[in-house]
Short mmCIF file of C-alpha atoms and ligand atoms in Angstrom, two decimals:
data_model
loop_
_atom_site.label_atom_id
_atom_site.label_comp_id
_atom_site.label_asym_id
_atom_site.label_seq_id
_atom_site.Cartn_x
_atom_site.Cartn_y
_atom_site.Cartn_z
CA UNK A 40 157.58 131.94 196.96
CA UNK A 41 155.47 135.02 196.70
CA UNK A 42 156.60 138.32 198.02
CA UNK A 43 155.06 141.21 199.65
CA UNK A 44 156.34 143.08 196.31
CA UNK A 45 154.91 140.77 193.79
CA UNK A 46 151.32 141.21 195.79
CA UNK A 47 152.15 144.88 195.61
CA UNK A 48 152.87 144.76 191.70
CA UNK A 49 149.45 142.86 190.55
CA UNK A 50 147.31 144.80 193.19
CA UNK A 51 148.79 148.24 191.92
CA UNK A 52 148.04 146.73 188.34
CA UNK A 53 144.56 145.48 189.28
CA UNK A 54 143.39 149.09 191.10
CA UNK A 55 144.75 150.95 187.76
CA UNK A 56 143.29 148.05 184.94
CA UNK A 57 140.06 146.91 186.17
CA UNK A 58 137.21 146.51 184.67
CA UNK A 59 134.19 148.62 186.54
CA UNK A 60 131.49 145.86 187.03
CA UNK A 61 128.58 146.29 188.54
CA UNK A 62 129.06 143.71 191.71
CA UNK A 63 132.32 145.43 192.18
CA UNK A 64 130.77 148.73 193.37
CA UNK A 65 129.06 146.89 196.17
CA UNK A 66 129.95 145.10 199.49
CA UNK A 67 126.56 143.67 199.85
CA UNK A 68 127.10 140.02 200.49
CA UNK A 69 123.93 139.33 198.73
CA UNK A 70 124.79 141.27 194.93
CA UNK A 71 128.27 139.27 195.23
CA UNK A 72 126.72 135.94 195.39
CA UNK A 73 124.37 136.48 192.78
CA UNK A 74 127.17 137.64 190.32
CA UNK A 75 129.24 134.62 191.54
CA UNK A 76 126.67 132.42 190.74
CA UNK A 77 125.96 133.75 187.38
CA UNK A 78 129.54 134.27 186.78
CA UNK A 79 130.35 130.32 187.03
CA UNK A 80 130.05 128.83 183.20
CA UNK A 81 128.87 131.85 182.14
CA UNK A 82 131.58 134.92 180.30
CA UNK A 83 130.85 138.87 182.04
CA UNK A 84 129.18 140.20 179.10
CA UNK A 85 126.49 137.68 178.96
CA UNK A 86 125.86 137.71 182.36
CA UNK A 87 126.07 141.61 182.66
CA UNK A 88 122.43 142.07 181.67
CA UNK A 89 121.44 139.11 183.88
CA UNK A 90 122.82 140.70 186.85
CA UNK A 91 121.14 143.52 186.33
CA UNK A 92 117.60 142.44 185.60
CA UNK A 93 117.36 140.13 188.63
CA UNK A 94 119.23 142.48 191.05
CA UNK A 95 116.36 144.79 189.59
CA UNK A 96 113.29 142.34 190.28
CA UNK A 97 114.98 140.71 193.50
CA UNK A 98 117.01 143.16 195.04
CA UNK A 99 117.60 140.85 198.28
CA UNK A 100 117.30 137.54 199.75
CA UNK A 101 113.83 138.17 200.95
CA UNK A 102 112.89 139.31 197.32
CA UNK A 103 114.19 136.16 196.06
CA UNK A 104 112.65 133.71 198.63
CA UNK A 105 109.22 135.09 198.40
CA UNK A 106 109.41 134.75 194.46
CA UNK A 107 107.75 132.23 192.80
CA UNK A 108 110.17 129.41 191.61
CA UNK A 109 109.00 129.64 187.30
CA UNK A 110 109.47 133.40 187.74
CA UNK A 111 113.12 133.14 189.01
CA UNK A 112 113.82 130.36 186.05
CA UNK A 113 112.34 132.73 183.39
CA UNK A 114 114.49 135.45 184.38
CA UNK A 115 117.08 133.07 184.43
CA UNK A 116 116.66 131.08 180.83
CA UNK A 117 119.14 131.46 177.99
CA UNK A 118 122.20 131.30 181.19
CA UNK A 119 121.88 127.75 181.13
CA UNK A 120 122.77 125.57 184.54
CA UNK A 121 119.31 125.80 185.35
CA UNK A 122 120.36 124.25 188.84
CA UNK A 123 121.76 127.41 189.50
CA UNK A 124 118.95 129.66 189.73
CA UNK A 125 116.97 126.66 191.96
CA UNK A 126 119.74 126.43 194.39
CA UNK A 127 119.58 129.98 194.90
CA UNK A 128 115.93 130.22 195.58
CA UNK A 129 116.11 127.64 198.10
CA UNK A 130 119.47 129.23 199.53
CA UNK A 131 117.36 132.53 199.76
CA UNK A 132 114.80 130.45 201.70
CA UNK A 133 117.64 129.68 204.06
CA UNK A 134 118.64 132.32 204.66
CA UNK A 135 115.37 134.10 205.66
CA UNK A 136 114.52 131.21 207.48
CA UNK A 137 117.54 130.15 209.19
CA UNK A 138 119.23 133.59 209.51
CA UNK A 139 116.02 136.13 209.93
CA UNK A 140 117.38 137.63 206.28
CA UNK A 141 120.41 138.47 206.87
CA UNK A 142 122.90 137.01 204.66
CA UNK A 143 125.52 134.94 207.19
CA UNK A 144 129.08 136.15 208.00
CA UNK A 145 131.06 133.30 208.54
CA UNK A 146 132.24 130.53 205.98
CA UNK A 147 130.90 127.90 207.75
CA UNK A 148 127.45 129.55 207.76
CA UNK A 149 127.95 130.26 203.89
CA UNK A 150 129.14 127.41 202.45
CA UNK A 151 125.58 125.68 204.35
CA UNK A 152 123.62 127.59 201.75
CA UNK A 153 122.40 125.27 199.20
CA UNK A 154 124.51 125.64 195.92
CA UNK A 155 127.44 127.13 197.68
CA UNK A 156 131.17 125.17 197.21
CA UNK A 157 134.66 126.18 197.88
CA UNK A 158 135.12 128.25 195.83
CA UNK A 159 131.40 130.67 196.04
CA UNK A 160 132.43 131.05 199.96
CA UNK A 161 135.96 132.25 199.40
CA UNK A 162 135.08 134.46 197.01
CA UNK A 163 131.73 135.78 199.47
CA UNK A 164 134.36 135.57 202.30
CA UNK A 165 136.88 137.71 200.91
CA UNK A 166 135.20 139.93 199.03
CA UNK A 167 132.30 140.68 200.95
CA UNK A 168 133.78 140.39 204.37
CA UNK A 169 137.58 140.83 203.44
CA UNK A 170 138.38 137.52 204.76
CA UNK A 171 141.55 135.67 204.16
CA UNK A 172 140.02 133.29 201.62
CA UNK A 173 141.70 132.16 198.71
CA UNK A 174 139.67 131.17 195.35
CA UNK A 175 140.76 128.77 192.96
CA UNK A 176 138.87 128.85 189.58
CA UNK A 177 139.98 128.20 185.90
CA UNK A 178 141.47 131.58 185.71
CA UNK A 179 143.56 130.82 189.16
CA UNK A 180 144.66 127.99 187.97
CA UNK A 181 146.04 129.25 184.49
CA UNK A 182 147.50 131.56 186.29
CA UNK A 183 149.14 129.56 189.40
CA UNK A 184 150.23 126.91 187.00
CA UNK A 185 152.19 129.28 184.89
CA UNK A 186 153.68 131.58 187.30
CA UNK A 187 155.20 128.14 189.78
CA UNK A 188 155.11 126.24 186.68
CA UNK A 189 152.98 123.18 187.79
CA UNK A 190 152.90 120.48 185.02
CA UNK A 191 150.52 118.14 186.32
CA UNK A 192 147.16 117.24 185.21
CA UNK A 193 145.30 120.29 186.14
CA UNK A 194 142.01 117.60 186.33
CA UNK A 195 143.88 115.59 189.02
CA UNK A 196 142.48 116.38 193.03
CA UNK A 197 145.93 116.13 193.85
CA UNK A 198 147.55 118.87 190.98
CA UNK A 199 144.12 121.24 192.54
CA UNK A 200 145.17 120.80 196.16
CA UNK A 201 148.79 122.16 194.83
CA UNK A 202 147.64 124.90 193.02
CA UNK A 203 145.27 126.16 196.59
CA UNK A 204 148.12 125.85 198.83
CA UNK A 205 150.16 128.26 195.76
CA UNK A 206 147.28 129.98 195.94
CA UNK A 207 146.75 130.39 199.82
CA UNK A 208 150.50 131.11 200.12
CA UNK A 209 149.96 134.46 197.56
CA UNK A 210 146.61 135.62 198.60
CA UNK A 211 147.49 139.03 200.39
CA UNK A 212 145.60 139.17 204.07
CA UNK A 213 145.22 142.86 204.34
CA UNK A 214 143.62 142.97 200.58
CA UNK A 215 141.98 139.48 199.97
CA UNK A 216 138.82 140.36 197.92
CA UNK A 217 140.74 142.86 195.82
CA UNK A 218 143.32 140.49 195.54
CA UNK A 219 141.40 137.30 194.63
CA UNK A 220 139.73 139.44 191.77
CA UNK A 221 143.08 140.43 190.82
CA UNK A 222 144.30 137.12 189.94
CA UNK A 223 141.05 136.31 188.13
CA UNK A 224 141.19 139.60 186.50
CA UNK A 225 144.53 138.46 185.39
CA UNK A 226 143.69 135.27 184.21
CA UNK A 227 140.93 136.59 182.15
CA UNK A 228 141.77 139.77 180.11
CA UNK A 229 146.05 138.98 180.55
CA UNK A 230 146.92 135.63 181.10
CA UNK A 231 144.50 134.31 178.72
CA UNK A 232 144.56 130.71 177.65
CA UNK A 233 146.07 130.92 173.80
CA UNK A 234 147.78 133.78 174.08
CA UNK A 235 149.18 135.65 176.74
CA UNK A 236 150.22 138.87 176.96
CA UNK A 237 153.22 138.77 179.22
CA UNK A 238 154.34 141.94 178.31
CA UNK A 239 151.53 143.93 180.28
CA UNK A 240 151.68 141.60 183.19
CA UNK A 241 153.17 142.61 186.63
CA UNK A 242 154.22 138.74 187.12
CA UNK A 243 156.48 139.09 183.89
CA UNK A 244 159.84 139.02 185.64
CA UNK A 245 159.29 135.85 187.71
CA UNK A 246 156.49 133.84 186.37
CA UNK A 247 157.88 130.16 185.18
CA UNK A 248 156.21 129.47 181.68
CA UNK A 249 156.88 133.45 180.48
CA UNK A 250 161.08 132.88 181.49
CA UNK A 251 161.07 129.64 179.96
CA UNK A 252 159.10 130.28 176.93
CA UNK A 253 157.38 127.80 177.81
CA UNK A 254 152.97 129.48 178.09
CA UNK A 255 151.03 127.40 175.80
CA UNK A 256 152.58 123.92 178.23
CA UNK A 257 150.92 124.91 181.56
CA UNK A 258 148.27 124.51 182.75
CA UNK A 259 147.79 120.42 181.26
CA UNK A 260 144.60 119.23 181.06
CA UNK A 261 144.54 115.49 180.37
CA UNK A 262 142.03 115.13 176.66
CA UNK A 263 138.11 115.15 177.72
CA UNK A 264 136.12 112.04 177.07
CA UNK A 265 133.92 112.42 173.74
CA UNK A 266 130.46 113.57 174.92
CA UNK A 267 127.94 111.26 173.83
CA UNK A 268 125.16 112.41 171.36
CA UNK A 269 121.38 111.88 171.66
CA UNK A 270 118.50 112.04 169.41
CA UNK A 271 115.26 113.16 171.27
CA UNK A 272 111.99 113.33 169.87
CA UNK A 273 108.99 115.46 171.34
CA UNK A 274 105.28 116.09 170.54
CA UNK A 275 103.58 119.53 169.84
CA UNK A 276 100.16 118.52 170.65
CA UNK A 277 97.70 121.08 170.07
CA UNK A 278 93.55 120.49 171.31
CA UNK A 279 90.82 121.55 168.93
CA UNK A 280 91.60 125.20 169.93
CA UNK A 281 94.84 125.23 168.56
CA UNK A 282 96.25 125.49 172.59
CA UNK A 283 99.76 123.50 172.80
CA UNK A 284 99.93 120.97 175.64
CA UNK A 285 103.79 121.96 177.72
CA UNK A 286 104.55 119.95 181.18
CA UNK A 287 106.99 121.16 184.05
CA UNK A 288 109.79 118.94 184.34
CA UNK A 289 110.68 117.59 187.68
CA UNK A 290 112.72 119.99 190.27
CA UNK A 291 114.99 116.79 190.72
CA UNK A 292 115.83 116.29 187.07
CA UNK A 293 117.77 118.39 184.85
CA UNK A 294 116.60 121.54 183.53
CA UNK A 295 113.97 120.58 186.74
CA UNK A 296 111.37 123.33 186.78
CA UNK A 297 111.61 124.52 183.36
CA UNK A 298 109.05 123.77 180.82
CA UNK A 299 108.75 121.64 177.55
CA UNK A 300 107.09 119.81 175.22
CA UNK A 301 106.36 116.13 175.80
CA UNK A 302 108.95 113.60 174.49
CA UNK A 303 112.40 112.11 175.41
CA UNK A 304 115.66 110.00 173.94
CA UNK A 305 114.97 107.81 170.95
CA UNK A 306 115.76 103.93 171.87
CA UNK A 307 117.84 101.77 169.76
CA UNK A 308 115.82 100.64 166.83
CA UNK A 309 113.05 102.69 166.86
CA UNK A 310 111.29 105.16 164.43
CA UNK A 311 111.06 108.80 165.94
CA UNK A 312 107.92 109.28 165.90
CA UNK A 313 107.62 105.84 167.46
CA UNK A 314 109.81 107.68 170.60
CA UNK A 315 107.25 110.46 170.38
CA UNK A 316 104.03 108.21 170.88
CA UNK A 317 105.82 105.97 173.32
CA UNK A 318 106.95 109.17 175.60
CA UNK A 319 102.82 110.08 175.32
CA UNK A 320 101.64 107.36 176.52
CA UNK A 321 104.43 106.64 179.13
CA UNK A 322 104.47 110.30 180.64
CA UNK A 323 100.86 111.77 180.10
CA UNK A 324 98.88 108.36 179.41
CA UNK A 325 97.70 109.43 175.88
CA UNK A 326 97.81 107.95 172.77
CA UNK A 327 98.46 110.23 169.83
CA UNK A 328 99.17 110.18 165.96
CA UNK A 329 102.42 112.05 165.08
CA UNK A 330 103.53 113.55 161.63
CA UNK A 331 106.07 111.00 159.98
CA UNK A 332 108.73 114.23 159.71
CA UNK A 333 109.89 116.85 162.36
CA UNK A 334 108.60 120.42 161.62
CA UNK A 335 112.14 121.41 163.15
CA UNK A 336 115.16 119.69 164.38
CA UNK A 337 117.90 121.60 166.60
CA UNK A 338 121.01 120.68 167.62
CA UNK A 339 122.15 121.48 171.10
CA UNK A 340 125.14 120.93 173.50
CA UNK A 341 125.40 120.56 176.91
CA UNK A 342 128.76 119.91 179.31
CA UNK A 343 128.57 116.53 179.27
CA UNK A 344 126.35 115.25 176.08
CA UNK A 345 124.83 117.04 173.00
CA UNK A 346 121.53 116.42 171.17
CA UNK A 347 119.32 116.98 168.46
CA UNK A 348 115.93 117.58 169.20
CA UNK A 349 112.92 116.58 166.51
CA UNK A 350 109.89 118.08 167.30
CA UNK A 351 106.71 116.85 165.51
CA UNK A 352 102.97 117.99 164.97
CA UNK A 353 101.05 115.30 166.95
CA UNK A 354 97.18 114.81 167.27
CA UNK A 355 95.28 113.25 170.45
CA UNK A 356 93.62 110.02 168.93
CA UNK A 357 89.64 110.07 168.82
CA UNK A 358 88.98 108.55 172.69
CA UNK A 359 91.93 108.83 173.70
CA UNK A 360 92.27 109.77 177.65
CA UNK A 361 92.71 113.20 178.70
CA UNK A 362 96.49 113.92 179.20
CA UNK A 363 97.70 113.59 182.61
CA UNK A 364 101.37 114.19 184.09
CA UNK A 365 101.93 110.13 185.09
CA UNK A 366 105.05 112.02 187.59
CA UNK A 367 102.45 114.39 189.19
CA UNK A 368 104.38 117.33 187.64
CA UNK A 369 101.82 120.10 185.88
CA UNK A 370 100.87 120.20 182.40
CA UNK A 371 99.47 123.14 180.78
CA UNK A 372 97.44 123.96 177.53
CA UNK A 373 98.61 127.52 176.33
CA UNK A 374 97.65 129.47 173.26
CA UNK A 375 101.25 129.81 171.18
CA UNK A 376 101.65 133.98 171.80
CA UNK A 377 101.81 132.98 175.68
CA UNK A 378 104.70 130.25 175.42
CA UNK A 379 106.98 133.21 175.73
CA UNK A 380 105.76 133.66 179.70
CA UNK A 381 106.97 130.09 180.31
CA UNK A 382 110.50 129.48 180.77
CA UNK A 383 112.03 126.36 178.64
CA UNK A 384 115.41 124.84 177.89
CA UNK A 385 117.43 126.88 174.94
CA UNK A 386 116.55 123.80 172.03
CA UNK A 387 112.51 124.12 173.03
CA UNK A 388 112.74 128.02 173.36
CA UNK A 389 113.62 127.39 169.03
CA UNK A 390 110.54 125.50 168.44
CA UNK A 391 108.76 127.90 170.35
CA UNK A 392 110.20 131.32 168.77
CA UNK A 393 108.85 128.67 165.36
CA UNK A 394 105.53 128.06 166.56
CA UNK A 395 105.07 131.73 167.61
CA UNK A 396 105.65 133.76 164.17
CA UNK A 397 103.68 130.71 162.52
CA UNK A 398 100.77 132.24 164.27
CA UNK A 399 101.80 135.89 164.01
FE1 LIG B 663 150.61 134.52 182.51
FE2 LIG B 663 152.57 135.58 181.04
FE3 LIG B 663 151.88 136.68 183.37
FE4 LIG B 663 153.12 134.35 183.30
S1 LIG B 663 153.91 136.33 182.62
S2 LIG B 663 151.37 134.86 184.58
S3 LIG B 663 152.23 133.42 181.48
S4 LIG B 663 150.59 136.52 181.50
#
């Protein structure tokens, strides 16, 4: 088991190797969730300008809860997990609501904010507070597999409840939030997935996989299932002042609250523009004629499925009704240069960057 030297070792490693972050020059409860948030699914660097821009516009909970909903998402597109950002608007409505502003103190209190798990309120806990929390992410568990050499399927309940009792039995209680961001620190720049560099690691004399030879066979992760792939079609519709018709998708849905252009998945046997026409008239009660090929076609993944996205031209037929969102959701008709205030999944922000230097 761990030893009051060992925490010594990677603490005294982490004080003299890490990296200076922004959320790390801050107790504020509030900057450390945000960067949490950001940080899960998302690498440092790309989030490093995120951080600062909305730390900038919504420098604390009240900020954030007062903010209007599409402005919080178009701060937040390109970071993808657009669930993310809407949690934490209504968590920042919590908070002001529930706790007069003041971001709670206690775990149980934290992990009641909307979006928070496990692993957000260990790391708030023990970094913020310097509670004895442990966290368990994908860099803990390289990490905690290699050093006690844990061979189980990592994806197993029963191989993560292991590797949190390793971890709880390591974290060091007078040091907990430097600690926990020393074994992520660790996992990340050191103990990296293909290639570890055991040589500049302070866990080099008893860690498992390095004595054994044995890094590249911890942690196991059982082979993901193939993600399905989808073919969606969507409709730029323009009126007869060139204005493109977008709708809000549904807060509920994914990507909820972000914009788009009308359309959805292709069914089995039909034409694509036939999926175009069909999504009209099923989600804005139109009826429209679509080109017979896609202006643009992008190809996009997400964690559990990919896509490729056709969009077409598409024309309002003479008498048809006047588009209206049949889920109660708002549309919008906006001149292509102001498509750029609206924030929309990654695939439509390419046919929009398209559509906008058409008209330039
Ligand atoms: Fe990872 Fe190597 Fe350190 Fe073991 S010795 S924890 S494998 S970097």
């Amino acid at each position: 088991m761990a030893s009051d030297a060992d925490r010594n070792l990677l603490l005294e490693w982490y004080r003299r190797v890490r990296r200076d972050l922004p959320w790390r020059r801050t107790c504020d409860p509030y900057r450390i969730w945000i960067s949490e948030i950001m940080l899960q699914q998302t690498r440092v660097d790309q989030a490093l300008p995120y951080y600062d821009r909305f730390t900038a516009r919504f420098p604390d909970a009240d900020s954030l809860a007062r903010a209007d909903l599409d402005d919080v998402l178009r701060l937040w597109e390109g970071l993808g997990y657009y669930s993310r950002a809407r949690n934490m608007h209504k968590a920042a409505k919590q908070i002001v609501e529930v706790h007069n502003g003041r971001f709670p103190d206690t775990y149980d209190e934290v992990i009641s904010l909307q979006g928070i798990g496990p692993y957000t309120a260990a790391a708030i806990m023990s970094i913020a507070f310097g509670e004895p929390w442990p966290v368990v992410d994908g860099n803990v568990i390289r990490v905690i597999s290699r050093l006690y050499g844990i061979g189980e399927d990592v994806r197993l309940s029963l191989t993560q409840k292991e590797i949190a009792r390793h971890a709880t039995a390591l974290l060091d209680r007078s040091s907990p939030g430097d600690f926990n961001q020393a074994v992520m620190e660790l996992g990340a720049t050191v103990c990296t997935p293909a290639s570890p560099d055991c040589s500049s690691c302070p866990f080099q004399l008893r860690c498992h996989a390095h004595k054994n030879g044995a890094t590249g066979k911890y942690p196991y992760k059982s082979p993901a299932k193939k993600r399905p792939h989808h073919q969606i079609a969507v409709g730029v519709v323009r009126d007869e002042r060139g204005r493109l018709l977008i709708a809000r998708r549904p807060d509920n849905a994914m990507l909820g609250g972000l914009w788009e252009f009308p359309g959805g998945k292709q069914e089995d046997g039909e034409a694509l523009p036939d999926t175009v026409r069909r999504e009209l008239r099923e989600e804005l009660g139109v009826e429209a004629g679509v080109d017979q090929m896609p202006f643009q076609s992008v190809r996009h993944a997400y964690s559990h499925f990919t896509i490729t996205l056709h969009a077409f031209h598409a024309t309002l037929e003479h008498g048809s009704a006047p588009p209206v969102a049949q889920n109660g959701e708002p549309i919008r008709w906006v001149a292509a240069e102001e498509l750029v205030d609206y924030a929309f999944p990654k695939a439509n922000r390419k046919i929009t960057e398209t559509l906008m230097s058409a008209e330039k």
